[in-house]
PDB file of C-alpha atoms in Angstrom:
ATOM      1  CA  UNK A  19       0.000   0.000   0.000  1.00  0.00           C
ATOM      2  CA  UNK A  20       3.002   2.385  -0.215  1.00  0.00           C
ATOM      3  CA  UNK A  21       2.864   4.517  -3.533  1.00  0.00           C
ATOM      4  CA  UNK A  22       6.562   5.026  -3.532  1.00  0.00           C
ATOM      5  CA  UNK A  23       7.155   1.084  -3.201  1.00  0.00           C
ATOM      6  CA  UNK A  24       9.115   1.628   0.333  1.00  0.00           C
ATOM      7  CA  UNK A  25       9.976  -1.068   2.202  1.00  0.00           C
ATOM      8  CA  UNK A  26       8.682  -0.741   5.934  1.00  0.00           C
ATOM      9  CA  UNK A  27      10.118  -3.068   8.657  1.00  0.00           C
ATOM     10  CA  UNK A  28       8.374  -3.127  12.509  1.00  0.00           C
ATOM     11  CA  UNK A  29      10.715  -2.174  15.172  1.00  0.00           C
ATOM     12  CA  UNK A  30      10.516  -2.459  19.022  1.00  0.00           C
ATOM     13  CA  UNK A  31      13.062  -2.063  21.593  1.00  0.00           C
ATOM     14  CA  UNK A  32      12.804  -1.427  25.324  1.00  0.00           C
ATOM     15  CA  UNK A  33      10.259   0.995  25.548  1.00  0.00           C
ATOM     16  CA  UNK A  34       6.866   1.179  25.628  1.00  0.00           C
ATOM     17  CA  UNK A  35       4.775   0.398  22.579  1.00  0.00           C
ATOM     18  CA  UNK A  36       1.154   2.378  22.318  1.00  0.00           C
ATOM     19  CA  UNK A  37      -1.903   1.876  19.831  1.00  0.00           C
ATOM     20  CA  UNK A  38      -3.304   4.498  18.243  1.00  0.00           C
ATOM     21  CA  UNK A  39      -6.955   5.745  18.703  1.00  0.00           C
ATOM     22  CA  UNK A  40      -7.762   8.323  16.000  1.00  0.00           C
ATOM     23  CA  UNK A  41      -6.140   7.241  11.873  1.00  0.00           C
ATOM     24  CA  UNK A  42      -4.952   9.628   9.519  1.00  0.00           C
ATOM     25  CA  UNK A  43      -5.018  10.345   5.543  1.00  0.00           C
ATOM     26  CA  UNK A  44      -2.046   9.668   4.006  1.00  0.00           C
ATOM     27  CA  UNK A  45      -2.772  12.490   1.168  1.00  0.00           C
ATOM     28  CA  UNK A  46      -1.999  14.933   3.917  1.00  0.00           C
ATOM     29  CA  UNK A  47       1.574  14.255   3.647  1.00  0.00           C
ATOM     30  CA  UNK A  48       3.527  15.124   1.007  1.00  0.00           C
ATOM     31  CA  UNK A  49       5.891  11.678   0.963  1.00  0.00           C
ATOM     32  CA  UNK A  50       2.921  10.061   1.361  1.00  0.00           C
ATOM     33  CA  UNK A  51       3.372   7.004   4.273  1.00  0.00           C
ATOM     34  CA  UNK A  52       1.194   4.354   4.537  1.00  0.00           C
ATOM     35  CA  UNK A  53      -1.496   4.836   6.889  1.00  0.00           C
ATOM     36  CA  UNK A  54      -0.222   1.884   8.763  1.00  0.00           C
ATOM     37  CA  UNK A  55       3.359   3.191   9.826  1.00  0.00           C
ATOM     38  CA  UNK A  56       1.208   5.435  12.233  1.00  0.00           C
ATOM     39  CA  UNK A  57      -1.185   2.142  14.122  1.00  0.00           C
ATOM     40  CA  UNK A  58       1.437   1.915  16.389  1.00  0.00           C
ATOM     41  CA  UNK A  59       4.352   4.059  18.343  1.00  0.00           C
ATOM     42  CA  UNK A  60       6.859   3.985  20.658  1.00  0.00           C
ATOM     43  CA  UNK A  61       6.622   6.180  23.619  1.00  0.00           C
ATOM     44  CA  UNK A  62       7.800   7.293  27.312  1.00  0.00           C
ATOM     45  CA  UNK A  63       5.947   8.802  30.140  1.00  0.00           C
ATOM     46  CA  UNK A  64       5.164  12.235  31.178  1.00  0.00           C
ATOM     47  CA  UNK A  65       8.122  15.012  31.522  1.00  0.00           C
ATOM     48  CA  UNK A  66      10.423  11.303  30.489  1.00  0.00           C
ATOM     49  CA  UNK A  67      13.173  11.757  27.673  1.00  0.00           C
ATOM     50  CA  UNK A  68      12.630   9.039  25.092  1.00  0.00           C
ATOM     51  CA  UNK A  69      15.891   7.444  23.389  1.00  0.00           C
ATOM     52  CA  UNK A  70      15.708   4.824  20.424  1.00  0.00           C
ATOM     53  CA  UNK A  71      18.906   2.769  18.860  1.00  0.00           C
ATOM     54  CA  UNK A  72      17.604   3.054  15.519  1.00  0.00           C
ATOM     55  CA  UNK A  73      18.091   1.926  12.648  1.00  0.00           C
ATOM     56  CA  UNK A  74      19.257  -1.170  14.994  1.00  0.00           C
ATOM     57  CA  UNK A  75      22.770  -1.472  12.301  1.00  0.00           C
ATOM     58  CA  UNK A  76      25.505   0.426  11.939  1.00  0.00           C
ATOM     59  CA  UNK A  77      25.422   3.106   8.732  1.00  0.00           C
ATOM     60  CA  UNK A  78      28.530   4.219   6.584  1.00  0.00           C
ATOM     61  CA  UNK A  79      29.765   7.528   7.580  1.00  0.00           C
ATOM     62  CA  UNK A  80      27.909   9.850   4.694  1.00  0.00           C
ATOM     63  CA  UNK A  81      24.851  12.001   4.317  1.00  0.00           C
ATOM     64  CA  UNK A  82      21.489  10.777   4.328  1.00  0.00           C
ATOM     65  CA  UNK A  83      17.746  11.106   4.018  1.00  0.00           C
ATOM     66  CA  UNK A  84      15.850  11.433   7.303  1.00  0.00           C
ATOM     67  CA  UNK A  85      12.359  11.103   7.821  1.00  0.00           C
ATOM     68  CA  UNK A  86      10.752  10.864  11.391  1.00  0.00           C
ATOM     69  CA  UNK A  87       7.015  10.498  11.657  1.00  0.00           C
ATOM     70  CA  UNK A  88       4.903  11.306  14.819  1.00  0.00           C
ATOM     71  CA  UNK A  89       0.988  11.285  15.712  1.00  0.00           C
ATOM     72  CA  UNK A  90      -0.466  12.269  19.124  1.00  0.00           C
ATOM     73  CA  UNK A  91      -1.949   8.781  19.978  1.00  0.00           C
ATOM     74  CA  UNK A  92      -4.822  10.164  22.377  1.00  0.00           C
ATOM     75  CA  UNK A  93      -8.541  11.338  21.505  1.00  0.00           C
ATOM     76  CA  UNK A  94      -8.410  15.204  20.132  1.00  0.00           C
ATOM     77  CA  UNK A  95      -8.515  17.516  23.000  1.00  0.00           C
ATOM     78  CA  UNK A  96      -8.165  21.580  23.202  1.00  0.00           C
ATOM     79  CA  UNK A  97      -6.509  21.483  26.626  1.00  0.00           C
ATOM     80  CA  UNK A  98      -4.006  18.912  26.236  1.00  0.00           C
ATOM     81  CA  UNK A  99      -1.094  18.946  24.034  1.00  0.00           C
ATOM     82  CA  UNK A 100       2.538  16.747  23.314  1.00  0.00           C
ATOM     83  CA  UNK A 101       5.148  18.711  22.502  1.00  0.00           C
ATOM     84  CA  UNK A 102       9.022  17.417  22.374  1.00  0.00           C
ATOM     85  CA  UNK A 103      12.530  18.338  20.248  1.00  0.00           C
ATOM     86  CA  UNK A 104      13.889  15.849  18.377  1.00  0.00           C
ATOM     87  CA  UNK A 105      18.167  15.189  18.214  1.00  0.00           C
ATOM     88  CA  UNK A 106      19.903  12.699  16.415  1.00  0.00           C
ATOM     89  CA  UNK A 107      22.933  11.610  17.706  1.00  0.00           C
ATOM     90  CA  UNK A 108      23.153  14.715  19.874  1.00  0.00           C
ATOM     91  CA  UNK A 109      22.467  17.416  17.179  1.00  0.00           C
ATOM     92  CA  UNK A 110      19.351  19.575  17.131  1.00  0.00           C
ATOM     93  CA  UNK A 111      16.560  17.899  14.326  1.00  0.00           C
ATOM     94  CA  UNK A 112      13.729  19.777  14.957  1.00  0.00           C
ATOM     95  CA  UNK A 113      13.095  21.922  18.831  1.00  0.00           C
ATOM     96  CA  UNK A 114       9.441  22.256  20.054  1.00  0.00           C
ATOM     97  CA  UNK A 115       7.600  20.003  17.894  1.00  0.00           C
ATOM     98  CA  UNK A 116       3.968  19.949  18.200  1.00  0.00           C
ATOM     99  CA  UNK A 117       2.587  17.166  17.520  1.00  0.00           C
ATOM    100  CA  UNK A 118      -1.476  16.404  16.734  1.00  0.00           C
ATOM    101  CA  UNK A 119      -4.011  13.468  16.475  1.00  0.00           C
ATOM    102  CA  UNK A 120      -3.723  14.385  12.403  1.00  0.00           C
ATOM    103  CA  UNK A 121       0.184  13.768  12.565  1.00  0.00           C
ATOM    104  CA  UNK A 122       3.455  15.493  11.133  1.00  0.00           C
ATOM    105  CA  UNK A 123       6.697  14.341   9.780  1.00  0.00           C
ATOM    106  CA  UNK A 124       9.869  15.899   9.823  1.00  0.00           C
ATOM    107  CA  UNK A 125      12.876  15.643   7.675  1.00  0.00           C
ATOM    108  CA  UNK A 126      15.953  16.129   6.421  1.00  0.00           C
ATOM    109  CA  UNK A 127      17.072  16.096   2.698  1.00  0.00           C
ATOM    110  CA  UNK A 128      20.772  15.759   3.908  1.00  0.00           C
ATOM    111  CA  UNK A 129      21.414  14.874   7.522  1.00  0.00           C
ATOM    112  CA  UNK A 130      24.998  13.194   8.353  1.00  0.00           C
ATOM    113  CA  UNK A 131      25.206   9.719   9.682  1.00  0.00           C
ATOM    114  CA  UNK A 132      27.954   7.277  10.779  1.00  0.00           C
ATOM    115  CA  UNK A 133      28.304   4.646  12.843  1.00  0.00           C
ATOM    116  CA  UNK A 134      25.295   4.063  15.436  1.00  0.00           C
ATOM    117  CA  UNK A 135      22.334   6.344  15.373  1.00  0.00           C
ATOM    118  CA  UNK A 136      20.883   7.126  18.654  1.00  0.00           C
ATOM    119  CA  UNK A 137      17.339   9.685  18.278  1.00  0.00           C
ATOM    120  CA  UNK A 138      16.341  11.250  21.209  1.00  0.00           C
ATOM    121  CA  UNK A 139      13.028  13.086  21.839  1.00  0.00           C
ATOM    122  CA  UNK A 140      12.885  15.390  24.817  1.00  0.00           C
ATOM    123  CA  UNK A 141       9.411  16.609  26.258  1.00  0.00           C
ATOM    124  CA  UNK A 142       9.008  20.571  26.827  1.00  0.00           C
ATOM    125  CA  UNK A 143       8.646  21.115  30.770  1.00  0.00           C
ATOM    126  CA  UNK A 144       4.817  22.378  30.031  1.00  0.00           C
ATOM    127  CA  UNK A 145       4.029  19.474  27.886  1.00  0.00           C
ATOM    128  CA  UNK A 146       0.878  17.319  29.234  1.00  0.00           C
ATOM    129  CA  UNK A 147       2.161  14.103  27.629  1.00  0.00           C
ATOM    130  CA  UNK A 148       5.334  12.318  27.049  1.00  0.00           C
ATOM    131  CA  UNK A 149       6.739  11.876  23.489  1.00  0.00           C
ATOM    132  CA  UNK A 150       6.738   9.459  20.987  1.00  0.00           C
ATOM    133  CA  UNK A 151       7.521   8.373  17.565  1.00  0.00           C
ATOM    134  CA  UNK A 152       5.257   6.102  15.064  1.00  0.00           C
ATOM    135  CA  UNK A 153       7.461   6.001  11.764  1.00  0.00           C
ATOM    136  CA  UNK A 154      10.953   6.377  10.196  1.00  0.00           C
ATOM    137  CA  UNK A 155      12.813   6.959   6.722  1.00  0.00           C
ATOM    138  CA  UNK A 156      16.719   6.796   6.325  1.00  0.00           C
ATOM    139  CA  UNK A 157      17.599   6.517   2.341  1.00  0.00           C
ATOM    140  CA  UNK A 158      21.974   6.654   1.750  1.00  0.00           C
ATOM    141  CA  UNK A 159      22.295  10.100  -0.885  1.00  0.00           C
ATOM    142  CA  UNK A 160      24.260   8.670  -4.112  1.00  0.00           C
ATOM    143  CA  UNK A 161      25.554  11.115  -6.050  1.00  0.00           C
ATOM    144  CA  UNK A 162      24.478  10.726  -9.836  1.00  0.00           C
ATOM    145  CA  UNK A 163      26.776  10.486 -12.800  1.00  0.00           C
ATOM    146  CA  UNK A 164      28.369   7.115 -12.090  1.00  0.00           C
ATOM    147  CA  UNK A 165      26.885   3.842 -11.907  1.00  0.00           C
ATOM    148  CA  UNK A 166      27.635   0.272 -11.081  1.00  0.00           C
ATOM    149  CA  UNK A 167      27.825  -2.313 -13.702  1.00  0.00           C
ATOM    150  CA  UNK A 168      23.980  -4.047 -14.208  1.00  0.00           C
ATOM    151  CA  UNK A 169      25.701  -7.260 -14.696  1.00  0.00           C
ATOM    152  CA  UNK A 170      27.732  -7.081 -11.029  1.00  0.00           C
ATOM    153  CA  UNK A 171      25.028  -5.468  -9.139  1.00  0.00           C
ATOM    154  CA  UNK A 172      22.351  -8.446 -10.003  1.00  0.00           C
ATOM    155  CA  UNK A 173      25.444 -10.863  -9.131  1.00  0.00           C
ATOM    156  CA  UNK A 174      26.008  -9.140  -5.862  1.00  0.00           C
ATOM    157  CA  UNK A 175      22.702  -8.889  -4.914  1.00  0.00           C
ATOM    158  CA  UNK A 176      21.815 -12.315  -5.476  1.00  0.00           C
ATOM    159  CA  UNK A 177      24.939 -12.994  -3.255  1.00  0.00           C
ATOM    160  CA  UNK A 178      23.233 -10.758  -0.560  1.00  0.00           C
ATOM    161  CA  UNK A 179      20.077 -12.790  -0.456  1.00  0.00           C
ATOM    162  CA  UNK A 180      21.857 -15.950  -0.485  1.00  0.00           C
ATOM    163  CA  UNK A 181      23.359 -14.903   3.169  1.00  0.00           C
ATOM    164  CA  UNK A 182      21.705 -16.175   6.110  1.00  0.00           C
ATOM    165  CA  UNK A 183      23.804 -13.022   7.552  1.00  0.00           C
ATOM    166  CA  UNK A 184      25.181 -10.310   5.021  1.00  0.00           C
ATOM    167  CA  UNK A 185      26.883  -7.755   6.464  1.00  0.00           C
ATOM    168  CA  UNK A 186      24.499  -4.850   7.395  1.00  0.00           C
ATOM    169  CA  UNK A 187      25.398  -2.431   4.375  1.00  0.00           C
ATOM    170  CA  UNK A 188      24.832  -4.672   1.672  1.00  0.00           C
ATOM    171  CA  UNK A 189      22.050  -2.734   0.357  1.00  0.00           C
ATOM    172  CA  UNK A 190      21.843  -0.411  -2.379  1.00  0.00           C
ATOM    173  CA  UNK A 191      24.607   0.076  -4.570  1.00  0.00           C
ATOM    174  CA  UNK A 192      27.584  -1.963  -3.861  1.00  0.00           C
ATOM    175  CA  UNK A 193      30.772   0.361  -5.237  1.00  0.00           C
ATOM    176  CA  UNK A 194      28.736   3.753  -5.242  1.00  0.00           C
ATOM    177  CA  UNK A 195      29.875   6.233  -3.379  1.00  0.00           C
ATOM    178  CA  UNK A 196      33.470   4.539  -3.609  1.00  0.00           C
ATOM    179  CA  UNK A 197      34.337   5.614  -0.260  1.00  0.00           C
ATOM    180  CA  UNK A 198      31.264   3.795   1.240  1.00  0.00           C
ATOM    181  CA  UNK A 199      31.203   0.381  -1.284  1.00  0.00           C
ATOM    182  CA  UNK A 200      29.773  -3.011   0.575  1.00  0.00           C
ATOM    183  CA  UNK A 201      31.760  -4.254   3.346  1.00  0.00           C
ATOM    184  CA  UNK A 202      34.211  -6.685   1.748  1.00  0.00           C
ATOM    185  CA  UNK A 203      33.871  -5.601  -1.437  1.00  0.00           C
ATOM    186  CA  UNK A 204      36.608  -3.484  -3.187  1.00  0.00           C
ATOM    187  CA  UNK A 205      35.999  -1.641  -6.956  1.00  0.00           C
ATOM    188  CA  UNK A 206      37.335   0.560  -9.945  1.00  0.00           C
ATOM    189  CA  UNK A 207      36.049   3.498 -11.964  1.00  0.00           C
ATOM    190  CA  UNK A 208      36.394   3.530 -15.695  1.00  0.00           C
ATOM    191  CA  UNK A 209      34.377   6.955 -16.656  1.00  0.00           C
ATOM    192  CA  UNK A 210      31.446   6.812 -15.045  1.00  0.00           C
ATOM    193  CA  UNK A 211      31.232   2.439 -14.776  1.00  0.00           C
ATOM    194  CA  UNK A 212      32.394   1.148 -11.728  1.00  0.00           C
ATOM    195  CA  UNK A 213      33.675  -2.913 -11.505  1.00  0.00           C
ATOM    196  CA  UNK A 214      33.623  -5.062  -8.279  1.00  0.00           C
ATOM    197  CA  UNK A 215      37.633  -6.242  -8.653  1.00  0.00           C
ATOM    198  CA  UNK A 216      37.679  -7.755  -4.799  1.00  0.00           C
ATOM    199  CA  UNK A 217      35.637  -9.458  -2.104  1.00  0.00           C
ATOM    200  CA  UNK A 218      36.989  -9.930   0.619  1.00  0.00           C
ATOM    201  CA  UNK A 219      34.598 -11.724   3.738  1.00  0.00           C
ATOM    202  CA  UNK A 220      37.383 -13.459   5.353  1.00  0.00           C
ATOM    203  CA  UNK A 221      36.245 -14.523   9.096  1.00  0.00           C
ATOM    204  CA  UNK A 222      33.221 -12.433   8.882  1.00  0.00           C
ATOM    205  CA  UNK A 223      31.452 -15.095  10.504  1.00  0.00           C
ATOM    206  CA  UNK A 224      28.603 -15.432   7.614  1.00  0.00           C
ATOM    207  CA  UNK A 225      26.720 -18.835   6.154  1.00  0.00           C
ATOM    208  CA  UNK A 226      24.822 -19.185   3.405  1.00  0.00           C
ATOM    209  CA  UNK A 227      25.762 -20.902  -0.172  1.00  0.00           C
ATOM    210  CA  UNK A 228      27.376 -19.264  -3.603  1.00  0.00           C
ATOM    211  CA  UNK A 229      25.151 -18.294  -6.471  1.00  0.00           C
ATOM    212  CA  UNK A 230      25.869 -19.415 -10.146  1.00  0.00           C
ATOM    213  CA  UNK A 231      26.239 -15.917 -11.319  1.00  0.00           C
ATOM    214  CA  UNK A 232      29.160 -15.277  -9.443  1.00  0.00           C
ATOM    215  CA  UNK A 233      31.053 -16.436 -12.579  1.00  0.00           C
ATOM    216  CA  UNK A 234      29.633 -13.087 -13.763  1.00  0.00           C
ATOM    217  CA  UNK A 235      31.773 -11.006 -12.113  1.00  0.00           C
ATOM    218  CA  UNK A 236      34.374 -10.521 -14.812  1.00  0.00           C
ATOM    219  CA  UNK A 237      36.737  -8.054 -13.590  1.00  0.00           C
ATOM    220  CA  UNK A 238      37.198  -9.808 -10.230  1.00  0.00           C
ATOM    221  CA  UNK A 239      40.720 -10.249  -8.947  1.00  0.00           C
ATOM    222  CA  UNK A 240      41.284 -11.567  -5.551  1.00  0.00           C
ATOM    223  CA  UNK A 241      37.760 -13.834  -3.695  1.00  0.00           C
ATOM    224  CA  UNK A 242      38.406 -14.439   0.226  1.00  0.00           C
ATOM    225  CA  UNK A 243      35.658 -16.123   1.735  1.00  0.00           C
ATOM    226  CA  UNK A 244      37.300 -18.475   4.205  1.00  0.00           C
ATOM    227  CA  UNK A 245      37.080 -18.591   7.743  1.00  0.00           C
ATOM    228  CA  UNK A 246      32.971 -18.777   6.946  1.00  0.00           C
ATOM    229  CA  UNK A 247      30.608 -21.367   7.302  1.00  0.00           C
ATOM    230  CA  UNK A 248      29.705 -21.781   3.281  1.00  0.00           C
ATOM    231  CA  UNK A 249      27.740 -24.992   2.308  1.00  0.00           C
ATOM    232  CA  UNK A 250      26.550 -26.189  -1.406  1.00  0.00           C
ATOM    233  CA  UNK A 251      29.628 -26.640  -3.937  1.00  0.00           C
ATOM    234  CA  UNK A 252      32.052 -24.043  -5.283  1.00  0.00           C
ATOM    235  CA  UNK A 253      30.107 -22.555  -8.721  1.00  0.00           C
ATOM    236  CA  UNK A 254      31.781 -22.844 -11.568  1.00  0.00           C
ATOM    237  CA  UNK A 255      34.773 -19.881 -12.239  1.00  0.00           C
ATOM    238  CA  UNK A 256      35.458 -20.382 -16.224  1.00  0.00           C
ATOM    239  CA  UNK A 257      34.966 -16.746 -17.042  1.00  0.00           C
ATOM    240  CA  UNK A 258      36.596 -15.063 -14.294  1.00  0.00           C
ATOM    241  CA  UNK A 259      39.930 -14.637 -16.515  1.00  0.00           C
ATOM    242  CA  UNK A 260      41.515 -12.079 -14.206  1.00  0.00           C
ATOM    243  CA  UNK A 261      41.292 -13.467 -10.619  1.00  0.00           C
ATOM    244  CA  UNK A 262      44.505 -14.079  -9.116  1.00  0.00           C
ATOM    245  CA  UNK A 263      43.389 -15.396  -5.764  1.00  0.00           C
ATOM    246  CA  UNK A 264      40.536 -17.800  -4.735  1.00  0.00           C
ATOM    247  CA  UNK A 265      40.590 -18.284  -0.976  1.00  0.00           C
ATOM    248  CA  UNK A 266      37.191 -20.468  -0.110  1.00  0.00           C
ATOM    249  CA  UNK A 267      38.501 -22.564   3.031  1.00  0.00           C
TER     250      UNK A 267
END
């Protein structure tokens, strides 16, 4: 039900999860959520700070998209309000936010991330409820102009989903930006192409099995997977005339 063919995942930590009472359109928003993201939040108590780990992984040090997503979870009422400020990882997002039964989002189109991401919502002093948070958005920014081979994106991706346990940043594009390519995974730039020339998952403590298509990945030079708990046979390597190094053990 998401016009914009988002994935949305359900998170909970240690705080408290509440229900919502009152729904909301999701034509009053101009990225459009699903009406769903908002059944649900997670909140703290009266005049209580609320912290969330989230996203739960670890993101590449660069600059993303950030969209947070709040609805006041109680019946509409004149005399009663929930007002908070919003930090990530320490830094001012948005102060006094007001939130109502008809919801708000608030974003960033370039907010800097790295590492763990820690938001924290902080209740004004005169506020008569505690604050929460329904939704999130955090999209990596890749710069246009330069692109990733089809061919060794599919092949990397199918490598991803044959991973009971890829590393957290396989997602997106795996070279692009260069600085912030898959874990393991090393590439070149010819014009505007970029090639995956290494991967490198030595004792990264991963299972899973080796697709076919890895014989795709012409350019590759050096494959260290050892130290892993692979099953299924090694694929077939015919067409990978430049590796120099096949460590599988």
């Amino acid at each position: 039900d998401d016009p914009y063919y988002r994935l949305w995942q359900p998170f909970t930590d240690k705080n408290e999860v509440v229900s919502t009472q009152t729904s909301v359109s999701s034509s009053d928003f101009w990225n459009k959520p699903p009406e769903k993201a908002f059944s649900k939040a997670i909140a703290a108590g009266v005049g209580k700070k609320l912290e969330i780990q989230w996203p739960s992984g670890s993101l590449q040090s660069t600059r993303y998209y950030v969209s947070l997503y709040f609805q006041d979870n109680r019946a509409a009422s004149a005399n009663s309000w929930r007002v908070f400020s919003v930090a990530v990882n320490g830094k001012t997002f948005y102060n006094n936010l007001n939130v109502s039964t008809g919801g708000v989002t608030i974003y960033s189109a370039e907010w800097p991330l790295s590492g763990p991401t820690k938001i924290t919502l902080t209740p004004d002093a005169k506020s008569s409820a505690g604050p929460l948070i329904n939704a999130g958005e955090v999209y990596q920014i890749l710069p246009f102009g330069r692109r990733t081979l089809a061919k060794d994106v599919a092949v990397m991706e199918e490598l991803a989903r044959n991973l009971d346990n890829p590393p957290l940043d396989w997602v997106g594009d795996p070279c692009l930006p260069q600085e912030n390519s898959w874990t393991g995974v090393s590439c070149s730039i010819k014009d505007t192409v970029a090639r995956v020339i290494s991967l490198d998952l030595t004792n990264a403590g991963i299972s899973g099995t080796l697709p076919l298509t890895i014989d795709n990945l012409s350019t590759l030079h050096h494959l260290w997977l050892g130290g892993n708990k692979f099953s299924g046979s090694i694929p077939e390597m015919n067409s990978l005339l430049k590796l120099e190094t096949l460590y599988v053990l």
